[in-house]
Amino acid sequence: MTVRVRIAPSPTGSVHLGLCRTALFNWAFARGRKGQFLLRIEDTDTERNTQESLDAILEGLKWLGLDWDEGPDVGGPHEPYFQSQRRASYDEVLERLFAQGLVYRDFSTPEQQEAWRAEQEARKQRVAYRGDDRDLDPAEAARRAEGGEPFAVRFRIPDGATEFTDLIRGEVSIPHDEVDDWVLVRRGGGMPTYNFTVVCDDLTMGITHVFRGEEHLVNTPKQLLLYAALGAEAPAFGHLPLLLGKDRRKLSKRSGDTSLGDYRAKGFPRAAIQNFLALQGWALDGETEVFSLEQLVAAFEPGAVSKAGAVFDPDKFLWLAGEYLRKESPAELAENCLPFVLEAGLAGEEDLGARWDWFVRACAAVQERLSLYGDAPAWLRPYFVGAADLEYDEKALKGACKNADRVAHLTAFASWLEGRPVEEAAPDQAAAAKAWLADEGIKVGALFQPLRCALTGQPGGPDLFEIIALLGREEALARITGAAAGVLASD
RNA sequence: GGCCCCUUCGUCUAGUCAGGCCUAGGACACCAGGUUUUCAUCCUGGCGACAGGGGUUCAAAUCCCCUAGGGGUCACCA
């Protein structure tokens, strides 16, 4: 049997990392078994749906490197892939359920529901809901409905318990007296609800496996019971451990950034996000931390997914981002840093295009100091601003001023530099400079520390002669003499 | 509170299903060294866990039971 899995997000907010990880595991499972992965939009909550959210989901998942064989944008044999447009098929199923007496009309009002809830609350002991109208004569119920009295449709939960084998957790058993007679169709003939539509669609779309978050675990009996009511074989379920925040609760805005967009905006490499997400609840071999999507696909096993929730560790994520970023070629890196440099207003696109090779070289110079593309502007700033706008870091200034003879050394170095061949490569120049320093009896640090400060104003950074090459000799000399006469002139 | 799920270093995890190869491995973070013109990278080392208690067994992180703790869920949301 061909594996068919899906991700079924509701377009009601930002693209949560939990959604991304669930999508990633589903996708990896499908790809690893030569199966199909579909995208379906669960937009049955018309109050909360937004177009922006829908767009963000489609764009975000694509950006993450996932692709689907069927979906709202690519079509497929089971169109439409929006639940809001599948109403007719749900009505059909509903009729069958009515005919079999498996669902009933509940005429209770919102006020009655609220009262019931309050009573449960007060009793401190929640009992599953069994509507008063559960045992109403179906003929009478139909009559009242006919008469225009609003009702919701509820599922008649039988006695007993649901037992199933979770792909990740093993045997799970949930007693039915914990399961509400849940609502399939909202009062007043509203849109069918999630638990109903999800089953209908998974069934007609031939879904074979469902991997979803653990918060859905207690929903499973409702759905399993519905499959049984429809005389259908249910897909296999696997409940993924939750992504947790520092507070050990479900990852939410309170505990930091949760949406894919947040991390993209900071400049996390795509591959790092994929890799890190895969690491939350799963491990390739227990040793290898950095691995590709291909490796994930080849090795992913639902049975190997951990059962316990995973606390999201921003530090490790950042480290992983750096691992990927530093592996990139200078050309790739420059391409990826470009949007952030533009965003920071360091330069215009045309300007950079005109001196692209220079930009690539500049990115390469700071590469090993970056973890995120978004770190680039701060490191690159000195190479874009004029000497007048250069900011001198306090630590850099302090370090430079520790050398009493800094002005004399800088002045001497400026003369030396002017006498060097213009085309000299940075490493050669560095070697020549060190030899010259030795001749002069100047300690390397006594010049280099003030020199770095004069050149970039930063306490750390790339090789000094690479910096000079990046700035150009004229600009470098101007900064050296300028600092010697200015910020570094006195303590 | 009821029910369900879970429980190995601070964190992500390997090992648990097939008990001995585990004086519990890796990674992040942290600490200490080394490399370096600085910062960073990189390298080396260190710190650090089987929630607790009972059993079963020649042998238990691994099997069983109990306790504790954590999370999830209890919507006419998904």
Coordinates of C-alpha atoms (C1' of nucleotides) in Angstrom, one line a residue:
Chain A
M1 CA 0.0 0.0 0.0
T2 CA 1.3 3.4 -0.9
V3 CA 2.0 5.7 2.0
R4 CA -0.1 8.8 1.9
V5 CA 0.4 11.4 4.6
R6 CA -0.7 15.0 4.9
I7 CA -0.2 18.1 6.8
A8 CA -3.4 19.9 7.6
P9 CA -2.8 23.3 9.0
S10 CA -5.5 25.8 9.8
P11 CA -4.7 29.3 8.5
T12 CA -5.2 31.1 11.8
G13 CA -1.9 32.6 12.6
S14 CA 1.8 32.6 12.0
V15 CA 3.6 29.5 10.7
H16 CA 4.5 27.9 14.0
L17 CA 7.7 25.8 14.4
G18 CA 5.6 22.9 15.7
L19 CA 3.7 22.9 12.4
C20 CA 6.9 23.0 10.5
R21 CA 8.3 20.0 12.4
T22 CA 5.2 18.0 12.0
A23 CA 5.2 18.8 8.3
L24 CA 8.8 17.9 8.1
F25 CA 8.4 14.5 9.7
N26 CA 5.3 13.7 7.6
W27 CA 7.1 14.8 4.5
A28 CA 10.2 12.8 5.4
F29 CA 8.1 9.7 6.1
A30 CA 6.4 10.0 2.7
R31 CA 9.6 10.6 0.8
G32 CA 11.4 7.8 2.5
R33 CA 8.7 5.3 1.6
K34 CA 8.1 6.5 -2.0
G35 CA 4.7 7.7 -0.8
Q36 CA 2.8 10.9 -1.2
F37 CA 2.6 14.0 0.9
L38 CA -0.4 16.3 0.7
L39 CA -1.3 19.7 2.0
R40 CA -4.9 20.3 3.0
I41 CA -6.2 23.5 4.5
E42 CA -8.4 23.1 7.6
D43 CA -10.4 26.3 7.3
T44 CA -13.5 25.2 9.1
D45 CA -13.2 28.0 11.7
T46 CA -14.4 30.8 9.5
E47 CA -14.0 33.3 12.4
R48 CA -10.3 32.9 12.7
N49 CA -9.1 32.2 9.2
T50 CA -7.1 34.8 7.4
Q51 CA -5.7 35.0 3.9
E52 CA -2.4 36.3 5.2
S53 CA -2.0 33.2 7.3
L54 CA -2.8 30.9 4.4
D55 CA -0.3 32.7 2.2
A56 CA 2.3 32.5 4.9
I57 CA 1.8 28.8 5.3
L58 CA 2.1 28.0 1.6
E59 CA 5.1 30.2 1.2
G60 CA 6.7 29.2 4.5
L61 CA 6.5 25.4 4.0
K62 CA 7.8 25.8 0.4
W63 CA 10.7 27.9 1.7
L64 CA 11.5 25.2 4.2
G65 CA 12.1 22.9 1.3
L66 CA 8.9 20.8 1.6
D67 CA 6.9 20.0 -1.5
W68 CA 3.5 18.3 -1.7
D69 CA 2.1 16.1 -4.3
E70 CA -1.4 17.4 -3.9
G71 CA -2.6 20.6 -2.4
P72 CA -4.5 23.8 -2.8
D73 CA -2.0 25.3 -5.1
V74 CA -1.0 22.3 -7.1
G75 CA -4.3 20.5 -7.3
G76 CA -4.7 16.8 -7.3
P77 CA -7.3 14.0 -7.7
H78 CA -9.1 14.9 -4.6
E79 CA -9.7 18.6 -5.1
P80 CA -10.6 20.9 -3.5
Y81 CA -8.0 20.9 -0.8
F82 CA -9.8 23.5 1.3
Q83 CA -12.2 22.0 3.8
S84 CA -14.5 25.0 3.5
Q85 CA -15.2 24.0 -0.1
R86 CA -15.9 20.3 0.7
R87 CA -19.2 21.0 2.5
A88 CA -21.3 18.8 0.2
S89 CA -19.2 15.7 1.0
Y90 CA -19.6 16.2 4.7
D91 CA -23.3 16.6 4.4
E92 CA -23.4 13.3 2.6
V93 CA -21.5 11.5 5.3
L94 CA -23.7 13.2 7.9
E95 CA -26.8 11.7 6.3
R96 CA -25.4 8.3 6.5
L97 CA -24.6 8.8 10.2
F98 CA -28.1 10.0 10.9
A99 CA -29.6 7.1 9.1
Q100 CA -27.7 4.8 11.3
G101 CA -28.6 6.6 14.4
L102 CA -24.9 7.2 15.3
V103 CA -25.4 11.0 15.7
Y104 CA -28.2 13.0 17.2
R105 CA -29.5 16.6 17.2
D106 CA -28.8 18.5 20.3
F107 CA -31.1 21.5 20.7
S108 CA -29.5 22.8 23.9
T109 CA -28.7 26.5 23.8
P110 CA -25.4 28.1 24.3
E111 CA -26.7 29.2 27.7
Q112 CA -27.5 25.6 28.7
Q113 CA -24.0 24.6 27.5
E114 CA -22.5 27.3 29.6
A115 CA -24.4 26.3 32.6
W116 CA -23.4 22.7 32.2
R117 CA -19.8 23.8 31.9
A118 CA -20.0 25.9 35.0
E119 CA -21.5 23.0 36.9
Q120 CA -18.6 20.8 35.9
E121 CA -16.2 23.4 37.0
A122 CA -17.8 23.8 40.3
R123 CA -17.9 20.1 40.9
K124 CA -14.2 20.0 40.2
Q125 CA -14.8 16.7 38.5
R126 CA -15.3 16.8 34.8
V127 CA -17.6 14.3 33.3
A128 CA -17.9 13.6 29.6
Y129 CA -20.9 15.5 28.0
R130 CA -23.9 13.4 27.2
G131 CA -26.6 15.7 25.8
D132 CA -30.1 15.8 27.2
D133 CA -31.3 15.3 23.7
R134 CA -29.2 12.2 23.2
D135 CA -32.3 10.0 23.8
L136 CA -34.8 12.3 22.1
D137 CA -37.0 10.4 19.7
P138 CA -35.3 10.9 16.3
A139 CA -38.7 11.6 14.7
E140 CA -39.4 14.3 17.1
A141 CA -36.0 15.8 16.8
A142 CA -36.4 15.8 13.0
R143 CA -39.8 17.6 13.5
R144 CA -38.3 20.3 15.7
A145 CA -35.5 20.8 13.3
E146 CA -38.0 21.1 10.5
G147 CA -39.7 23.7 12.5
G148 CA -36.6 25.8 12.5
E149 CA -35.3 25.1 16.0
P150 CA -31.5 25.4 15.9
F151 CA -29.5 22.4 16.8
A152 CA -26.0 21.0 16.8
V153 CA -25.2 17.5 15.6
R154 CA -23.4 15.4 18.2
F155 CA -21.8 12.0 18.0
R156 CA -23.2 9.3 20.3
I157 CA -20.2 7.9 22.1
P158 CA -20.8 4.3 23.1
D159 CA -19.7 2.7 26.4
G160 CA -16.3 1.1 26.6
A161 CA -12.9 2.3 25.7
T162 CA -10.8 3.0 22.6
E163 CA -7.5 1.2 22.4
F164 CA -5.1 1.7 19.6
T165 CA -1.5 1.3 18.8
D166 CA 0.3 4.6 18.4
L167 CA 3.2 4.5 16.0
I168 CA 5.3 6.4 18.5
R169 CA 3.8 5.6 21.9
G170 CA 2.6 2.0 21.5
E171 CA -0.6 0.9 23.2
V172 CA -2.9 3.7 24.3
S173 CA -6.2 3.2 26.0
I174 CA -8.8 5.9 26.7
P175 CA -12.0 5.2 28.4
H176 CA -15.1 6.5 26.7
D177 CA -16.6 8.1 29.7
E178 CA -13.9 10.6 29.2
V179 CA -15.0 11.4 25.7
D180 CA -17.7 14.0 25.0
D181 CA -20.6 13.4 22.7
W182 CA -18.7 15.8 20.5
V183 CA -20.1 18.2 17.9
L184 CA -19.9 17.3 14.3
V185 CA -21.9 20.3 13.0
R186 CA -22.3 23.5 14.8
R187 CA -25.6 24.9 15.9
G188 CA -27.6 26.5 13.3
G189 CA -26.3 24.5 10.4
G190 CA -22.8 26.0 10.7
M191 CA -19.6 24.6 9.3
P192 CA -18.8 21.1 10.3
T193 CA -16.1 20.9 13.0
Y194 CA -12.5 19.7 12.7
N195 CA -12.9 16.3 14.2
F196 CA -15.6 15.5 11.7
T197 CA -14.0 17.0 8.6
V198 CA -10.6 15.6 9.3
V199 CA -11.9 12.1 9.3
C200 CA -14.0 12.6 6.1
D201 CA -11.1 14.1 4.2
D202 CA -8.5 11.7 5.4
L203 CA -10.8 8.9 4.4
T204 CA -11.6 10.2 0.9
M205 CA -8.0 11.2 0.3
G206 CA -6.7 7.8 1.3
I207 CA -4.5 9.0 4.1
T208 CA -2.6 6.0 5.6
H209 CA -0.6 7.5 8.4
V210 CA -1.3 10.5 10.5
F211 CA 1.6 12.1 12.4
R212 CA 0.5 15.0 14.6
G213 CA 1.2 16.7 17.8
E214 CA 0.6 15.0 21.1
E215 CA -2.1 17.5 22.0
H216 CA -4.3 15.5 19.6
L217 CA -3.8 12.2 21.5
V218 CA -7.0 12.5 23.5
N219 CA -8.9 13.4 20.3
T220 CA -8.0 10.1 18.7
P221 CA -10.9 8.1 20.2
K222 CA -13.4 10.5 18.6
Q223 CA -11.9 10.0 15.3
L224 CA -11.4 6.3 15.6
L225 CA -15.0 5.9 16.6
L226 CA -16.1 7.9 13.6
Y227 CA -14.0 5.7 11.3
A228 CA -15.7 2.7 12.8
A229 CA -19.1 4.2 12.4
L230 CA -18.4 4.7 8.8
G231 CA -17.2 1.2 8.4
A232 CA -13.9 2.4 7.3
E233 CA -10.4 1.4 8.3
A234 CA -8.6 4.2 10.1
P235 CA -5.1 5.4 9.3
A236 CA -2.3 4.6 11.7
F237 CA -1.7 7.4 14.2
G238 CA 1.6 8.6 15.6
H239 CA 1.6 11.4 18.2
L240 CA 4.8 13.5 18.2
P241 CA 6.2 14.9 21.4
L242 CA 5.5 18.5 21.9
L243 CA 8.0 21.3 21.3
L244 CA 8.5 22.9 24.6
G245 CA 9.6 26.4 25.7
K246 CA 12.1 27.1 28.5
D247 CA 9.2 26.9 30.9
R248 CA 8.6 23.3 29.8
R249 CA 5.2 24.2 28.4
K250 CA 4.0 24.0 24.9
L251 CA 6.2 26.3 22.9
S252 CA 4.4 29.6 22.7
K253 CA 5.0 33.3 22.2
R254 CA 5.7 33.7 25.9
S255 CA 8.8 31.7 25.7
G256 CA 10.3 33.4 22.7
D257 CA 10.1 33.3 18.9
T258 CA 7.9 30.6 17.7
S259 CA 7.2 31.3 14.1
L260 CA 9.2 30.3 11.1
G261 CA 9.2 33.9 9.9
D262 CA 10.9 35.0 13.1
Y263 CA 13.9 32.8 12.4
R264 CA 14.0 33.6 8.7
A265 CA 14.0 37.3 9.6
K266 CA 17.0 36.7 11.8
G267 CA 18.9 35.0 9.1
F268 CA 18.9 31.3 10.1
P269 CA 20.1 29.2 7.2
R270 CA 17.3 27.1 5.8
A271 CA 19.2 23.9 6.2
A272 CA 19.9 24.7 9.8
I273 CA 16.2 25.1 10.5
Q274 CA 15.4 21.8 8.8
N275 CA 18.2 20.1 10.7
F276 CA 17.3 21.6 14.1
L277 CA 13.6 20.8 13.7
A278 CA 14.5 17.2 12.9
L279 CA 16.6 17.0 16.0
Q280 CA 13.6 17.8 18.2
G281 CA 12.4 14.4 19.1
W282 CA 14.5 12.4 16.7
A283 CA 18.1 11.6 16.3
L284 CA 19.9 10.2 13.2
D285 CA 22.3 7.9 15.1
G286 CA 22.9 9.5 18.4
E287 CA 26.2 10.9 17.3
T288 CA 25.7 12.9 14.1
E289 CA 24.2 16.3 14.9
V290 CA 24.6 17.9 11.5
F291 CA 22.8 16.1 8.7
S292 CA 20.9 16.8 5.6
L293 CA 17.3 16.5 4.5
E294 CA 18.3 13.5 2.4
Q295 CA 19.8 11.8 5.4
L296 CA 16.6 12.5 7.4
V297 CA 14.5 11.0 4.6
A298 CA 16.6 7.9 4.3
A299 CA 16.7 7.2 8.1
F300 CA 13.4 8.6 9.5
E301 CA 11.6 6.0 11.6
P302 CA 8.4 6.9 13.5
G303 CA 9.2 4.2 16.1
A304 CA 12.5 6.0 16.9
V305 CA 10.8 9.3 17.7
S306 CA 11.1 10.1 21.4
K307 CA 8.0 10.2 23.5
A308 CA 9.0 13.0 25.8
G309 CA 8.6 16.7 24.9
A310 CA 11.6 18.5 23.7
V311 CA 12.7 21.8 25.2
F312 CA 13.6 24.2 22.5
D313 CA 17.3 25.2 23.0
P314 CA 18.0 28.5 21.3
D315 CA 21.8 28.2 22.0
K316 CA 22.0 24.9 20.1
F317 CA 19.9 26.3 17.3
L318 CA 22.3 29.2 17.0
W319 CA 25.3 26.9 17.0
L320 CA 23.8 24.8 14.2
A321 CA 23.0 27.9 12.2
G322 CA 26.7 28.8 12.4
E323 CA 27.7 25.3 11.3
Y324 CA 25.8 25.7 8.1
L325 CA 26.6 29.3 7.5
R326 CA 30.3 28.7 7.8
K327 CA 30.2 25.8 5.4
E328 CA 29.0 28.0 2.6
S329 CA 31.1 29.2 -0.3
P330 CA 31.8 33.0 -0.3
A331 CA 29.5 33.4 -3.2
E332 CA 26.6 31.6 -1.5
L333 CA 27.2 33.5 1.7
A334 CA 27.2 36.8 -0.1
E335 CA 23.9 35.9 -1.8
N336 CA 22.4 35.0 1.5
C337 CA 23.7 38.1 3.4
L338 CA 22.6 40.4 0.6
P339 CA 19.0 41.0 1.9
F340 CA 20.2 41.7 5.3
V341 CA 22.8 44.2 4.2
L342 CA 20.2 45.9 2.0
E343 CA 17.7 45.9 4.9
A344 CA 20.3 47.5 7.2
G345 CA 20.7 50.3 4.6
L346 CA 24.4 49.7 4.3
A347 CA 24.2 49.9 0.5
G348 CA 21.9 49.7 -2.4
E349 CA 21.3 46.7 -4.6
E350 CA 22.8 48.4 -7.7
D351 CA 25.8 49.6 -5.8
L352 CA 26.6 46.1 -4.6
G353 CA 25.9 44.6 -8.0
A354 CA 28.5 47.0 -9.4
R355 CA 31.1 45.7 -6.9
W356 CA 29.9 42.2 -6.3
D357 CA 33.3 40.6 -6.2
W358 CA 34.3 43.0 -3.5
F359 CA 31.1 42.3 -1.5
V360 CA 31.8 38.5 -1.8
R361 CA 35.3 39.1 -0.5
A362 CA 34.0 41.2 2.4
C363 CA 31.4 38.5 3.4
A364 CA 34.1 35.9 3.2
A365 CA 36.3 38.0 5.5
V366 CA 33.7 38.0 8.3
Q367 CA 32.2 34.5 7.7
E368 CA 33.7 32.7 10.6
R369 CA 32.4 35.4 12.9
L370 CA 28.8 34.9 11.8
S371 CA 26.1 32.5 13.0
L372 CA 23.3 34.1 11.2
Y373 CA 23.0 36.1 8.0
G374 CA 21.5 38.7 10.1
D375 CA 24.8 39.1 11.9
A376 CA 26.5 40.3 8.8
P377 CA 25.5 44.0 8.7
A378 CA 27.0 44.7 12.1
W379 CA 30.4 43.2 11.1
L380 CA 30.3 44.7 7.6
R381 CA 29.3 48.2 8.6
P382 CA 32.9 49.6 8.8
Y383 CA 33.5 48.7 5.2
F384 CA 30.5 50.7 4.0
V385 CA 30.6 53.9 6.1
G386 CA 33.0 56.7 5.5
A387 CA 35.7 57.5 8.0
A388 CA 33.7 60.3 9.4
D389 CA 30.8 57.9 10.3
L390 CA 32.9 55.2 11.7
E391 CA 31.9 54.2 15.2
Y392 CA 34.6 53.3 17.7
D393 CA 33.8 50.5 20.0
E394 CA 34.6 51.3 23.6
K395 CA 36.5 48.0 24.0
A396 CA 38.5 48.7 20.9
L397 CA 39.4 52.1 22.0
K398 CA 40.5 50.9 25.4
G399 CA 42.6 48.2 24.0
A400 CA 44.3 50.6 21.5
C401 CA 45.0 53.1 24.2
K402 CA 46.8 50.6 26.3
N403 CA 49.7 51.1 23.9
A404 CA 51.5 54.4 24.9
D405 CA 53.3 54.8 21.6
R406 CA 50.3 54.2 19.4
V407 CA 50.4 57.5 17.6
A408 CA 54.0 57.2 16.7
H409 CA 53.6 53.6 15.6
L410 CA 50.5 54.3 13.5
T411 CA 52.3 57.2 11.8
A412 CA 55.3 55.1 11.1
F413 CA 53.1 52.3 9.7
A414 CA 51.3 54.7 7.5
S415 CA 54.6 55.8 5.9
W416 CA 55.6 52.1 5.6
L417 CA 52.4 51.2 3.9
E418 CA 52.6 54.0 1.4
G419 CA 55.9 52.6 0.3
R420 CA 54.6 49.1 -0.3
P421 CA 53.7 47.9 -3.8
V422 CA 50.0 48.7 -4.4
E423 CA 49.2 45.2 -5.8
E424 CA 50.8 43.3 -2.9
A425 CA 48.6 40.4 -1.7
A426 CA 47.3 40.6 1.9
P427 CA 49.3 37.6 3.3
D428 CA 52.5 38.9 1.7
Q429 CA 51.9 42.3 3.1
A430 CA 51.2 40.8 6.6
A431 CA 54.5 39.0 6.4
A432 CA 56.4 42.1 5.3
A433 CA 54.8 44.1 8.0
K434 CA 55.9 41.7 10.7
A435 CA 59.4 41.7 9.4
W436 CA 59.4 45.5 9.4
L437 CA 58.0 45.6 12.9
A438 CA 60.8 43.3 14.0
D439 CA 63.4 45.6 12.4
E440 CA 61.8 48.6 14.1
G441 CA 61.8 46.8 17.4
I442 CA 58.0 47.3 17.7
K443 CA 55.9 44.6 19.3
V444 CA 53.3 43.2 17.0
G445 CA 50.4 44.0 19.4
A446 CA 51.6 47.5 20.0
L447 CA 50.8 48.4 16.4
F448 CA 48.1 45.9 15.5
Q449 CA 45.8 46.7 18.3
P450 CA 45.6 50.5 17.6
L451 CA 45.7 49.7 13.9
R452 CA 42.6 47.6 14.1
C453 CA 40.8 50.2 16.1
A454 CA 41.8 52.9 13.6
L455 CA 40.7 50.8 10.7
T456 CA 37.3 49.5 11.8
G457 CA 36.6 50.7 15.3
Q458 CA 35.9 47.1 16.2
P459 CA 37.6 45.2 18.9
G460 CA 37.9 42.1 16.7
G461 CA 37.6 41.2 13.1
P462 CA 39.3 39.8 10.1
D463 CA 43.0 39.9 9.3
L464 CA 44.2 43.5 9.2
F465 CA 45.7 43.3 5.8
E466 CA 42.5 41.8 4.4
I467 CA 40.8 44.8 5.9
I468 CA 43.2 47.2 4.3
A469 CA 42.6 45.4 1.0
L470 CA 38.8 45.7 1.5
L471 CA 39.0 49.4 2.3
G472 CA 41.5 50.3 -0.3
R473 CA 44.8 51.9 0.5
E474 CA 43.6 55.5 0.4
E475 CA 40.7 54.9 2.8
A476 CA 42.9 52.8 5.1
L477 CA 45.6 55.5 5.2
A478 CA 43.0 58.2 5.9
R479 CA 41.6 56.2 8.8
I480 CA 45.0 55.5 10.3
T481 CA 46.1 59.1 10.2
G482 CA 42.7 60.3 11.2
A483 CA 42.6 58.1 14.3
A484 CA 46.2 59.0 15.1
A485 CA 45.2 62.7 15.1
G486 CA 41.8 62.1 16.6
V487 CA 40.3 59.4 18.8
L488 CA 43.6 57.8 19.6
A489 CA 45.5 61.0 20.1
S490 CA 44.9 61.2 23.8
D491 CA 43.7 58.9 26.5
Chain B
rG1 C1' -9.5 17.9 39.8
rG2 C1' -10.7 13.5 36.1
rC3 C1' -8.4 11.1 32.1
rC4 C1' -4.2 10.3 28.9
rC5 C1' 0.9 10.6 27.9
rC6 C1' 5.8 11.1 29.6
rU7 C1' 10.5 10.7 33.0
rU8 C1' 19.0 9.2 31.0
rC9 C1' 23.9 15.2 32.1
rG10 C1' 21.1 22.4 32.8
rU11 C1' 19.3 21.3 27.3
rC12 C1' 18.8 18.0 22.7
rU13 C1' 19.7 12.9 22.7
rA14 C1' 22.2 7.4 22.1
rG15 C1' 21.4 3.0 24.8
rU16 C1' 15.4 0.5 26.7
rC17 C1' 11.5 -3.3 22.4
rA18 C1' 15.7 -8.6 21.8
rG19 C1' 18.8 -7.6 30.4
rG20 C1' 25.4 -8.5 30.5
rC21 C1' 29.6 -5.1 25.2
rC22 C1' 27.3 1.0 30.0
rU23 C1' 33.1 2.4 35.5
rA24 C1' 26.1 5.2 30.5
rG25 C1' 28.2 7.5 24.4
rG26 C1' 27.6 12.1 21.4
rA27 C1' 26.2 17.3 20.9
rC28 C1' 24.9 22.4 22.8
rA29 C1' 25.9 25.4 26.9
rC30 C1' 29.5 26.2 30.8
rC31 C1' 34.8 26.0 32.7
rA32 C1' 40.2 25.4 31.7
rG33 C1' 44.2 25.2 28.3
rG34 C1' 46.3 25.6 23.1
rU35 C1' 46.5 28.0 18.1
rU36 C1' 45.9 33.3 16.3
rU37 C1' 47.6 40.4 15.0
rU38 C1' 42.3 40.8 17.7
rC39 C1' 37.4 38.7 17.7
rA40 C1' 35.8 34.4 15.9
rU41 C1' 36.8 29.7 14.0
rC42 C1' 39.5 25.4 15.2
rC43 C1' 42.0 21.7 18.6
rU44 C1' 42.6 19.4 23.6
rG45 C1' 40.8 18.5 28.4
rG46 C1' 37.1 19.2 32.4
rC47 C1' 32.2 19.5 34.7
rG48 C1' 27.8 16.8 34.3
rA49 C1' 22.4 12.1 34.2
rC50 C1' 19.8 6.5 34.4
rA51 C1' 13.3 10.7 39.3
rG52 C1' 12.7 7.6 44.1
rG53 C1' 11.4 2.9 46.2
rG54 C1' 10.4 -2.1 45.9
rG55 C1' 10.7 -6.6 43.2
rU56 C1' 12.4 -10.5 39.2
rU57 C1' 17.4 -12.2 37.8
rC58 C1' 23.9 -14.9 38.5
rA59 C1' 23.3 -9.8 36.2
rA60 C1' 18.6 -4.1 35.3
rA61 C1' 19.3 2.5 32.6
rU62 C1' 17.0 -1.8 30.1
rC63 C1' 11.6 -6.4 32.6
rC64 C1' 7.3 -5.9 36.6
rC65 C1' 4.9 -3.0 40.6
rC66 C1' 4.3 1.4 43.5
rU67 C1' 5.3 6.5 44.5
rA68 C1' 6.7 11.2 43.0
rG69 C1' 7.3 14.9 39.3
rG70 C1' 6.3 17.1 34.5
rG71 C1' 3.2 17.8 30.3
rG72 C1' -1.3 17.4 27.5
rU73 C1' -6.5 17.6 27.4
rC74 C1' -11.3 18.4 29.3
rA75 C1' -14.7 24.1 23.1
rC76 C1' -20.6 24.3 18.8
rC77 C1' -11.0 26.0 18.1
rA78 C1' -7.8 23.1 15.3

